[in-house]
Amino acid sequence: MSHYISPNRGWTNLRAWYYRDGVAVESRGSEAGVTRLNDRSHQQAFDVAATRFTP
């Protein structure tokens, strides 16, 4: 079984999809897009988003 997370960082949102065997089985998103980082670094925004996935 193959599985992976595919992130997409847009200007206003950060979205990610969890794929299992080539099929998106779960998705999550946040308002941590490029223009909404505030005082967070890119890594901090990704770390927060990653904790929202519990595959």
PDB file of N, CA, C and O in Angstrom:
ATOM      1  N   MET A   1       0.857  -1.175   0.000  1.00  0.00           N
ATOM      2  CA  MET A   1       0.000   0.000   0.000  1.00  0.00           C
ATOM      3  C   MET A   1       0.901   1.235   0.000  1.00  0.00           C
ATOM      4  O   MET A   1       1.787   1.361   0.819  1.00  0.00           O
ATOM      5  N   SER A   2       0.671   2.138  -0.931  1.00  0.00           N
ATOM      6  CA  SER A   2       1.406   3.404  -0.925  1.00  0.00           C
ATOM      7  C   SER A   2       0.493   4.497  -0.384  1.00  0.00           C
ATOM      8  O   SER A   2      -0.715   4.483  -0.587  1.00  0.00           O
ATOM      9  N   HIS A   3       1.111   5.431   0.328  1.00  0.00           N
ATOM     10  CA  HIS A   3       0.340   6.560   0.841  1.00  0.00           C
ATOM     11  C   HIS A   3       1.263   7.766   0.945  1.00  0.00           C
ATOM     12  O   HIS A   3       2.467   7.632   1.145  1.00  0.00           O
ATOM     13  N   TYR A   4       0.678   8.939   0.757  1.00  0.00           N
ATOM     14  CA  TYR A   4       1.449  10.180   0.825  1.00  0.00           C
ATOM     15  C   TYR A   4       0.507  11.357   1.021  1.00  0.00           C
ATOM     16  O   TYR A   4      -0.699  11.243   0.810  1.00  0.00           O
ATOM     17  N   ILE A   5       1.091  12.478   1.437  1.00  0.00           N
ATOM     18  CA  ILE A   5       0.351  13.736   1.603  1.00  0.00           C
ATOM     19  C   ILE A   5       0.841  14.694   0.534  1.00  0.00           C
ATOM     20  O   ILE A   5       2.042  14.863   0.339  1.00  0.00           O
ATOM     21  N   SER A   6      -0.089  15.306  -0.167  1.00  0.00           N
ATOM     22  CA  SER A   6       0.223  16.258  -1.226  1.00  0.00           C
ATOM     23  C   SER A   6      -0.231  17.658  -0.802  1.00  0.00           C
ATOM     24  O   SER A   6      -1.423  17.937  -0.778  1.00  0.00           O
ATOM     25  N   PRO A   7       0.715  18.539  -0.433  1.00  0.00           N
ATOM     26  CA  PRO A   7       0.332  19.894  -0.014  1.00  0.00           C
ATOM     27  C   PRO A   7       0.214  20.858  -1.193  1.00  0.00           C
ATOM     28  O   PRO A   7       0.823  20.653  -2.244  1.00  0.00           O
ATOM     29  N   ASN A   8      -0.572  21.900  -1.012  1.00  0.00           N
ATOM     30  CA  ASN A   8      -0.710  22.964  -1.995  1.00  0.00           C
ATOM     31  C   ASN A   8      -0.789  24.274  -1.233  1.00  0.00           C
ATOM     32  O   ASN A   8      -1.736  24.519  -0.501  1.00  0.00           O
ATOM     33  N   ARG A   9       0.215  25.118  -1.405  1.00  0.00           N
ATOM     34  CA  ARG A   9       0.236  26.412  -0.730  1.00  0.00           C
ATOM     35  C   ARG A   9      -0.191  27.473  -1.725  1.00  0.00           C
ATOM     36  O   ARG A   9       0.473  27.721  -2.716  1.00  0.00           O
ATOM     37  N   GLY A  10      -1.344  28.062  -1.483  1.00  0.00           N
ATOM     38  CA  GLY A  10      -1.837  29.125  -2.340  1.00  0.00           C
ATOM     39  C   GLY A  10      -1.582  30.483  -1.689  1.00  0.00           C
ATOM     40  O   GLY A  10      -0.983  30.582  -0.626  1.00  0.00           O
ATOM     41  N   TRP A  11      -2.053  31.524  -2.327  1.00  0.00           N
ATOM     42  CA  TRP A  11      -1.863  32.869  -1.777  1.00  0.00           C
ATOM     43  C   TRP A  11      -2.640  33.065  -0.481  1.00  0.00           C
ATOM     44  O   TRP A  11      -2.172  33.739   0.430  1.00  0.00           O
ATOM     45  N   THR A  12      -3.833  32.469  -0.374  1.00  0.00           N
ATOM     46  CA  THR A  12      -4.666  32.705   0.808  1.00  0.00           C
ATOM     47  C   THR A  12      -4.898  31.468   1.659  1.00  0.00           C
ATOM     48  O   THR A  12      -5.331  31.594   2.799  1.00  0.00           O
ATOM     49  N   ASN A  13      -4.637  30.283   1.144  1.00  0.00           N
ATOM     50  CA  ASN A  13      -4.914  29.057   1.894  1.00  0.00           C
ATOM     51  C   ASN A  13      -3.802  28.027   1.715  1.00  0.00           C
ATOM     52  O   ASN A  13      -3.103  28.021   0.704  1.00  0.00           O
ATOM     53  N   LEU A  14      -3.685  27.159   2.685  1.00  0.00           N
ATOM     54  CA  LEU A  14      -2.817  25.986   2.614  1.00  0.00           C
ATOM     55  C   LEU A  14      -3.736  24.779   2.631  1.00  0.00           C
ATOM     56  O   LEU A  14      -4.577  24.645   3.519  1.00  0.00           O
ATOM     57  N   ARG A  15      -3.614  23.930   1.619  1.00  0.00           N
ATOM     58  CA  ARG A  15      -4.461  22.751   1.523  1.00  0.00           C
ATOM     59  C   ARG A  15      -3.575  21.519   1.384  1.00  0.00           C
ATOM     60  O   ARG A  15      -2.465  21.603   0.868  1.00  0.00           O
ATOM     61  N   ALA A  16      -4.082  20.379   1.831  1.00  0.00           N
ATOM     62  CA  ALA A  16      -3.346  19.130   1.677  1.00  0.00           C
ATOM     63  C   ALA A  16      -4.331  17.980   1.520  1.00  0.00           C
ATOM     64  O   ALA A  16      -5.425  17.999   2.080  1.00  0.00           O
ATOM     65  N   TRP A  17      -3.911  16.998   0.733  1.00  0.00           N
ATOM     66  CA  TRP A  17      -4.715  15.806   0.496  1.00  0.00           C
ATOM     67  C   TRP A  17      -3.904  14.590   0.907  1.00  0.00           C
ATOM     68  O   TRP A  17      -2.708  14.508   0.632  1.00  0.00           O
ATOM     69  N   TYR A  18      -4.550  13.638   1.551  1.00  0.00           N
ATOM     70  CA  TYR A  18      -3.932  12.377   1.932  1.00  0.00           C
ATOM     71  C   TYR A  18      -4.353  11.325   0.924  1.00  0.00           C
ATOM     72  O   TYR A  18      -5.547  11.083   0.733  1.00  0.00           O
ATOM     73  N   TYR A  19      -3.383  10.737   0.231  1.00  0.00           N
ATOM     74  CA  TYR A  19      -3.641   9.728  -0.792  1.00  0.00           C
ATOM     75  C   TYR A  19      -3.264   8.352  -0.281  1.00  0.00           C
ATOM     76  O   TYR A  19      -2.218   8.171   0.349  1.00  0.00           O
ATOM     77  N   ARG A  20      -4.114   7.392  -0.557  1.00  0.00           N
ATOM     78  CA  ARG A  20      -3.835   5.983  -0.270  1.00  0.00           C
ATOM     79  C   ARG A  20      -4.087   5.204  -1.549  1.00  0.00           C
ATOM     80  O   ARG A  20      -5.180   5.264  -2.109  1.00  0.00           O
ATOM     81  N   ASP A  21      -3.056   4.517  -2.022  1.00  0.00           N
ATOM     82  CA  ASP A  21      -3.140   3.754  -3.274  1.00  0.00           C
ATOM     83  C   ASP A  21      -3.645   4.607  -4.429  1.00  0.00           C
ATOM     84  O   ASP A  21      -4.477   4.174  -5.232  1.00  0.00           O
ATOM     85  N   GLY A  22      -3.178   5.851  -4.508  1.00  0.00           N
ATOM     86  CA  GLY A  22      -3.517   6.726  -5.614  1.00  0.00           C
ATOM     87  C   GLY A  22      -4.870   7.404  -5.538  1.00  0.00           C
ATOM     88  O   GLY A  22      -5.263   8.107  -6.448  1.00  0.00           O
ATOM     89  N   VAL A  23      -5.588   7.233  -4.423  1.00  0.00           N
ATOM     90  CA  VAL A  23      -6.915   7.826  -4.260  1.00  0.00           C
ATOM     91  C   VAL A  23      -6.896   8.797  -3.086  1.00  0.00           C
ATOM     92  O   VAL A  23      -6.441   8.443  -1.988  1.00  0.00           O
ATOM     93  N   ALA A  24      -7.373  10.017  -3.298  1.00  0.00           N
ATOM     94  CA  ALA A  24      -7.454  11.000  -2.206  1.00  0.00           C
ATOM     95  C   ALA A  24      -8.544  10.554  -1.238  1.00  0.00           C
ATOM     96  O   ALA A  24      -9.717  10.497  -1.605  1.00  0.00           O
ATOM     97  N   VAL A  25      -8.152  10.220  -0.014  1.00  0.00           N
ATOM     98  CA  VAL A  25      -9.120   9.717   0.962  1.00  0.00           C
ATOM     99  C   VAL A  25      -9.438  10.730   2.056  1.00  0.00           C
ATOM    100  O   VAL A  25     -10.384  10.542   2.822  1.00  0.00           O
ATOM    101  N   GLU A  26      -8.654  11.807   2.125  1.00  0.00           N
ATOM    102  CA  GLU A  26      -8.904  12.827   3.144  1.00  0.00           C
ATOM    103  C   GLU A  26      -8.269  14.132   2.685  1.00  0.00           C
ATOM    104  O   GLU A  26      -7.258  14.127   1.986  1.00  0.00           O
ATOM    105  N   SER A  27      -8.853  15.252   3.062  1.00  0.00           N
ATOM    106  CA  SER A  27      -8.260  16.550   2.757  1.00  0.00           C
ATOM    107  C   SER A  27      -8.432  17.475   3.949  1.00  0.00           C
ATOM    108  O   SER A  27      -9.358  17.321   4.746  1.00  0.00           O
ATOM    109  N   ARG A  28      -7.522  18.392   4.047  1.00  0.00           N
ATOM    110  CA  ARG A  28      -7.552  19.395   5.119  1.00  0.00           C
ATOM    111  C   ARG A  28      -7.099  20.725   4.550  1.00  0.00           C
ATOM    112  O   ARG A  28      -6.404  20.775   3.545  1.00  0.00           O
ATOM    113  N   GLY A  29      -7.450  21.792   5.226  1.00  0.00           N
ATOM    114  CA  GLY A  29      -7.026  23.108   4.790  1.00  0.00           C
ATOM    115  C   GLY A  29      -6.960  24.076   5.948  1.00  0.00           C
ATOM    116  O   GLY A  29      -7.525  23.831   7.021  1.00  0.00           O
ATOM    117  N   SER A  30      -6.234  25.147   5.734  1.00  0.00           N
ATOM    118  CA  SER A  30      -6.156  26.205   6.730  1.00  0.00           C
ATOM    119  C   SER A  30      -5.970  27.529   6.005  1.00  0.00           C
ATOM    120  O   SER A  30      -5.725  27.561   4.800  1.00  0.00           O
ATOM    121  N   GLU A  31      -6.070  28.602   6.720  1.00  0.00           N
ATOM    122  CA  GLU A  31      -5.888  29.932   6.141  1.00  0.00           C
ATOM    123  C   GLU A  31      -4.439  30.380   6.274  1.00  0.00           C
ATOM    124  O   GLU A  31      -4.164  31.561   6.425  1.00  0.00           O
ATOM    125  N   ALA A  32      -3.497  29.446   6.181  1.00  0.00           N
ATOM    126  CA  ALA A  32      -2.068  29.756   6.314  1.00  0.00           C
ATOM    127  C   ALA A  32      -1.421  29.890   4.942  1.00  0.00           C
ATOM    128  O   ALA A  32      -0.366  29.326   4.684  1.00  0.00           O
ATOM    129  N   GLY A  33      -2.076  30.619   4.045  1.00  0.00           N
ATOM    130  CA  GLY A  33      -1.517  30.851   2.714  1.00  0.00           C
ATOM    131  C   GLY A  33      -0.336  31.815   2.764  1.00  0.00           C
ATOM    132  O   GLY A  33      -0.003  32.372   3.809  1.00  0.00           O
ATOM    133  N   VAL A  34       0.282  32.016   1.627  1.00  0.00           N
ATOM    134  CA  VAL A  34       1.477  32.852   1.531  1.00  0.00           C
ATOM    135  C   VAL A  34       1.242  34.254   2.073  1.00  0.00           C
ATOM    136  O   VAL A  34       2.085  34.817   2.768  1.00  0.00           O
ATOM    137  N   THR A  35       0.079  34.842   1.796  1.00  0.00           N
ATOM    138  CA  THR A  35      -0.175  36.216   2.232  1.00  0.00           C
ATOM    139  C   THR A  35      -0.751  36.297   3.645  1.00  0.00           C
ATOM    140  O   THR A  35      -1.011  37.379   4.136  1.00  0.00           O
ATOM    141  N   ARG A  36      -0.939  35.153   4.301  1.00  0.00           N
ATOM    142  CA  ARG A  36      -1.538  35.140   5.640  1.00  0.00           C
ATOM    143  C   ARG A  36      -0.625  34.511   6.692  1.00  0.00           C
ATOM    144  O   ARG A  36      -1.093  33.944   7.672  1.00  0.00           O
ATOM    145  N   LEU A  37       0.668  34.588   6.497  1.00  0.00           N
ATOM    146  CA  LEU A  37       1.601  33.987   7.453  1.00  0.00           C
ATOM    147  C   LEU A  37       1.693  34.778   8.756  1.00  0.00           C
ATOM    148  O   LEU A  37       2.047  34.217   9.790  1.00  0.00           O
ATOM    149  N   ASN A  38       1.410  36.071   8.700  1.00  0.00           N
ATOM    150  CA  ASN A  38       1.582  36.966   9.853  1.00  0.00           C
ATOM    151  C   ASN A  38       3.025  36.869  10.338  1.00  0.00           C
ATOM    152  O   ASN A  38       3.918  37.125   9.574  1.00  0.00           O
ATOM    153  N   ASP A  39       3.268  36.502  11.571  1.00  0.00           N
ATOM    154  CA  ASP A  39       4.639  36.425  12.083  1.00  0.00           C
ATOM    155  C   ASP A  39       5.221  35.020  12.022  1.00  0.00           C
ATOM    156  O   ASP A  39       6.293  34.773  12.550  1.00  0.00           O
ATOM    157  N   ARG A  40       4.517  34.085  11.378  1.00  0.00           N
ATOM    158  CA  ARG A  40       5.001  32.701  11.293  1.00  0.00           C
ATOM    159  C   ARG A  40       5.916  32.512  10.089  1.00  0.00           C
ATOM    160  O   ARG A  40       5.733  33.150   9.055  1.00  0.00           O
ATOM    161  N   SER A  41       6.872  31.612  10.229  1.00  0.00           N
ATOM    162  CA  SER A  41       7.697  31.239   9.088  1.00  0.00           C
ATOM    163  C   SER A  41       6.922  30.223   8.249  1.00  0.00           C
ATOM    164  O   SER A  41       5.918  29.668   8.686  1.00  0.00           O
ATOM    165  N   HIS A  42       7.404  29.967   7.051  1.00  0.00           N
ATOM    166  CA  HIS A  42       6.755  28.955   6.209  1.00  0.00           C
ATOM    167  C   HIS A  42       6.781  27.595   6.912  1.00  0.00           C
ATOM    168  O   HIS A  42       5.793  26.871   6.889  1.00  0.00           O
ATOM    169  N   GLN A  43       7.915  27.259   7.547  1.00  0.00           N
ATOM    170  CA  GLN A  43       8.018  25.971   8.233  1.00  0.00           C
ATOM    171  C   GLN A  43       7.014  25.877   9.379  1.00  0.00           C
ATOM    172  O   GLN A  43       6.389  24.840   9.577  1.00  0.00           O
ATOM    173  N   GLN A  44       6.830  26.949  10.138  1.00  0.00           N
ATOM    174  CA  GLN A  44       5.853  26.936  11.232  1.00  0.00           C
ATOM    175  C   GLN A  44       4.442  26.711  10.708  1.00  0.00           C
ATOM    176  O   GLN A  44       3.664  25.961  11.296  1.00  0.00           O
ATOM    177  N   ALA A  45       4.091  27.332   9.598  1.00  0.00           N
ATOM    178  CA  ALA A  45       2.757  27.146   9.018  1.00  0.00           C
ATOM    179  C   ALA A  45       2.564  25.706   8.566  1.00  0.00           C
ATOM    180  O   ALA A  45       1.510  25.114   8.802  1.00  0.00           O
ATOM    181  N   PHE A  46       3.585  25.107   7.936  1.00  0.00           N
ATOM    182  CA  PHE A  46       3.478  23.715   7.519  1.00  0.00           C
ATOM    183  C   PHE A  46       3.404  22.781   8.726  1.00  0.00           C
ATOM    184  O   PHE A  46       2.675  21.800   8.713  1.00  0.00           O
ATOM    185  N   ASP A  47       4.164  23.084   9.772  1.00  0.00           N
ATOM    186  CA  ASP A  47       4.129  22.244  10.975  1.00  0.00           C
ATOM    187  C   ASP A  47       2.741  22.233  11.603  1.00  0.00           C
ATOM    188  O   ASP A  47       2.250  21.196  12.021  1.00  0.00           O
ATOM    189  N   VAL A  48       2.101  23.392  11.674  1.00  0.00           N
ATOM    190  CA  VAL A  48       0.747  23.476  12.223  1.00  0.00           C
ATOM    191  C   VAL A  48      -0.214  22.682  11.350  1.00  0.00           C
ATOM    192  O   VAL A  48      -1.042  21.911  11.852  1.00  0.00           O
ATOM    193  N   ALA A  49      -0.102  22.847  10.043  1.00  0.00           N
ATOM    194  CA  ALA A  49      -0.999  22.131   9.139  1.00  0.00           C
ATOM    195  C   ALA A  49      -0.782  20.622   9.228  1.00  0.00           C
ATOM    196  O   ALA A  49      -1.741  19.854   9.184  1.00  0.00           O
ATOM    197  N   ALA A  50       0.449  20.197   9.392  1.00  0.00           N
ATOM    198  CA  ALA A  50       0.746  18.764   9.459  1.00  0.00           C
ATOM    199  C   ALA A  50       0.124  18.117  10.685  1.00  0.00           C
ATOM    200  O   ALA A  50      -0.263  16.946  10.647  1.00  0.00           O
ATOM    201  N   THR A  51      -0.021  18.852  11.772  1.00  0.00           N
ATOM    202  CA  THR A  51      -0.616  18.270  12.986  1.00  0.00           C
ATOM    203  C   THR A  51      -2.110  18.034  12.833  1.00  0.00           C
ATOM    204  O   THR A  51      -2.711  17.326  13.626  1.00  0.00           O
ATOM    205  N   ARG A  52      -2.712  18.605  11.786  1.00  0.00           N
ATOM    206  CA  ARG A  52      -4.155  18.420  11.563  1.00  0.00           C
ATOM    207  C   ARG A  52      -4.466  17.120  10.854  1.00  0.00           C
ATOM    208  O   ARG A  52      -5.603  16.734  10.742  1.00  0.00           O
ATOM    209  N   PHE A  53      -3.438  16.441  10.347  1.00  0.00           N
ATOM    210  CA  PHE A  53      -3.628  15.153   9.687  1.00  0.00           C
ATOM    211  C   PHE A  53      -3.353  14.036  10.664  1.00  0.00           C
ATOM    212  O   PHE A  53      -2.352  14.039  11.359  1.00  0.00           O
ATOM    213  N   THR A  54      -4.249  13.079  10.716  1.00  0.00           N
ATOM    214  CA  THR A  54      -4.038  11.872  11.533  1.00  0.00           C
ATOM    215  C   THR A  54      -4.388  10.652  10.685  1.00  0.00           C
ATOM    216  O   THR A  54      -5.377   9.989  10.933  1.00  0.00           O
ATOM    217  N   PRO A  55      -3.560  10.411   9.646  1.00  0.00           N
ATOM    218  CA  PRO A  55      -3.868   9.278   8.759  1.00  0.00           C
ATOM    219  C   PRO A  55      -3.659   7.930   9.452  1.00  0.00           C
ATOM    220  O   PRO A  55      -3.013   7.823  10.437  1.00  0.00           O
TER     221      PRO A  55
END
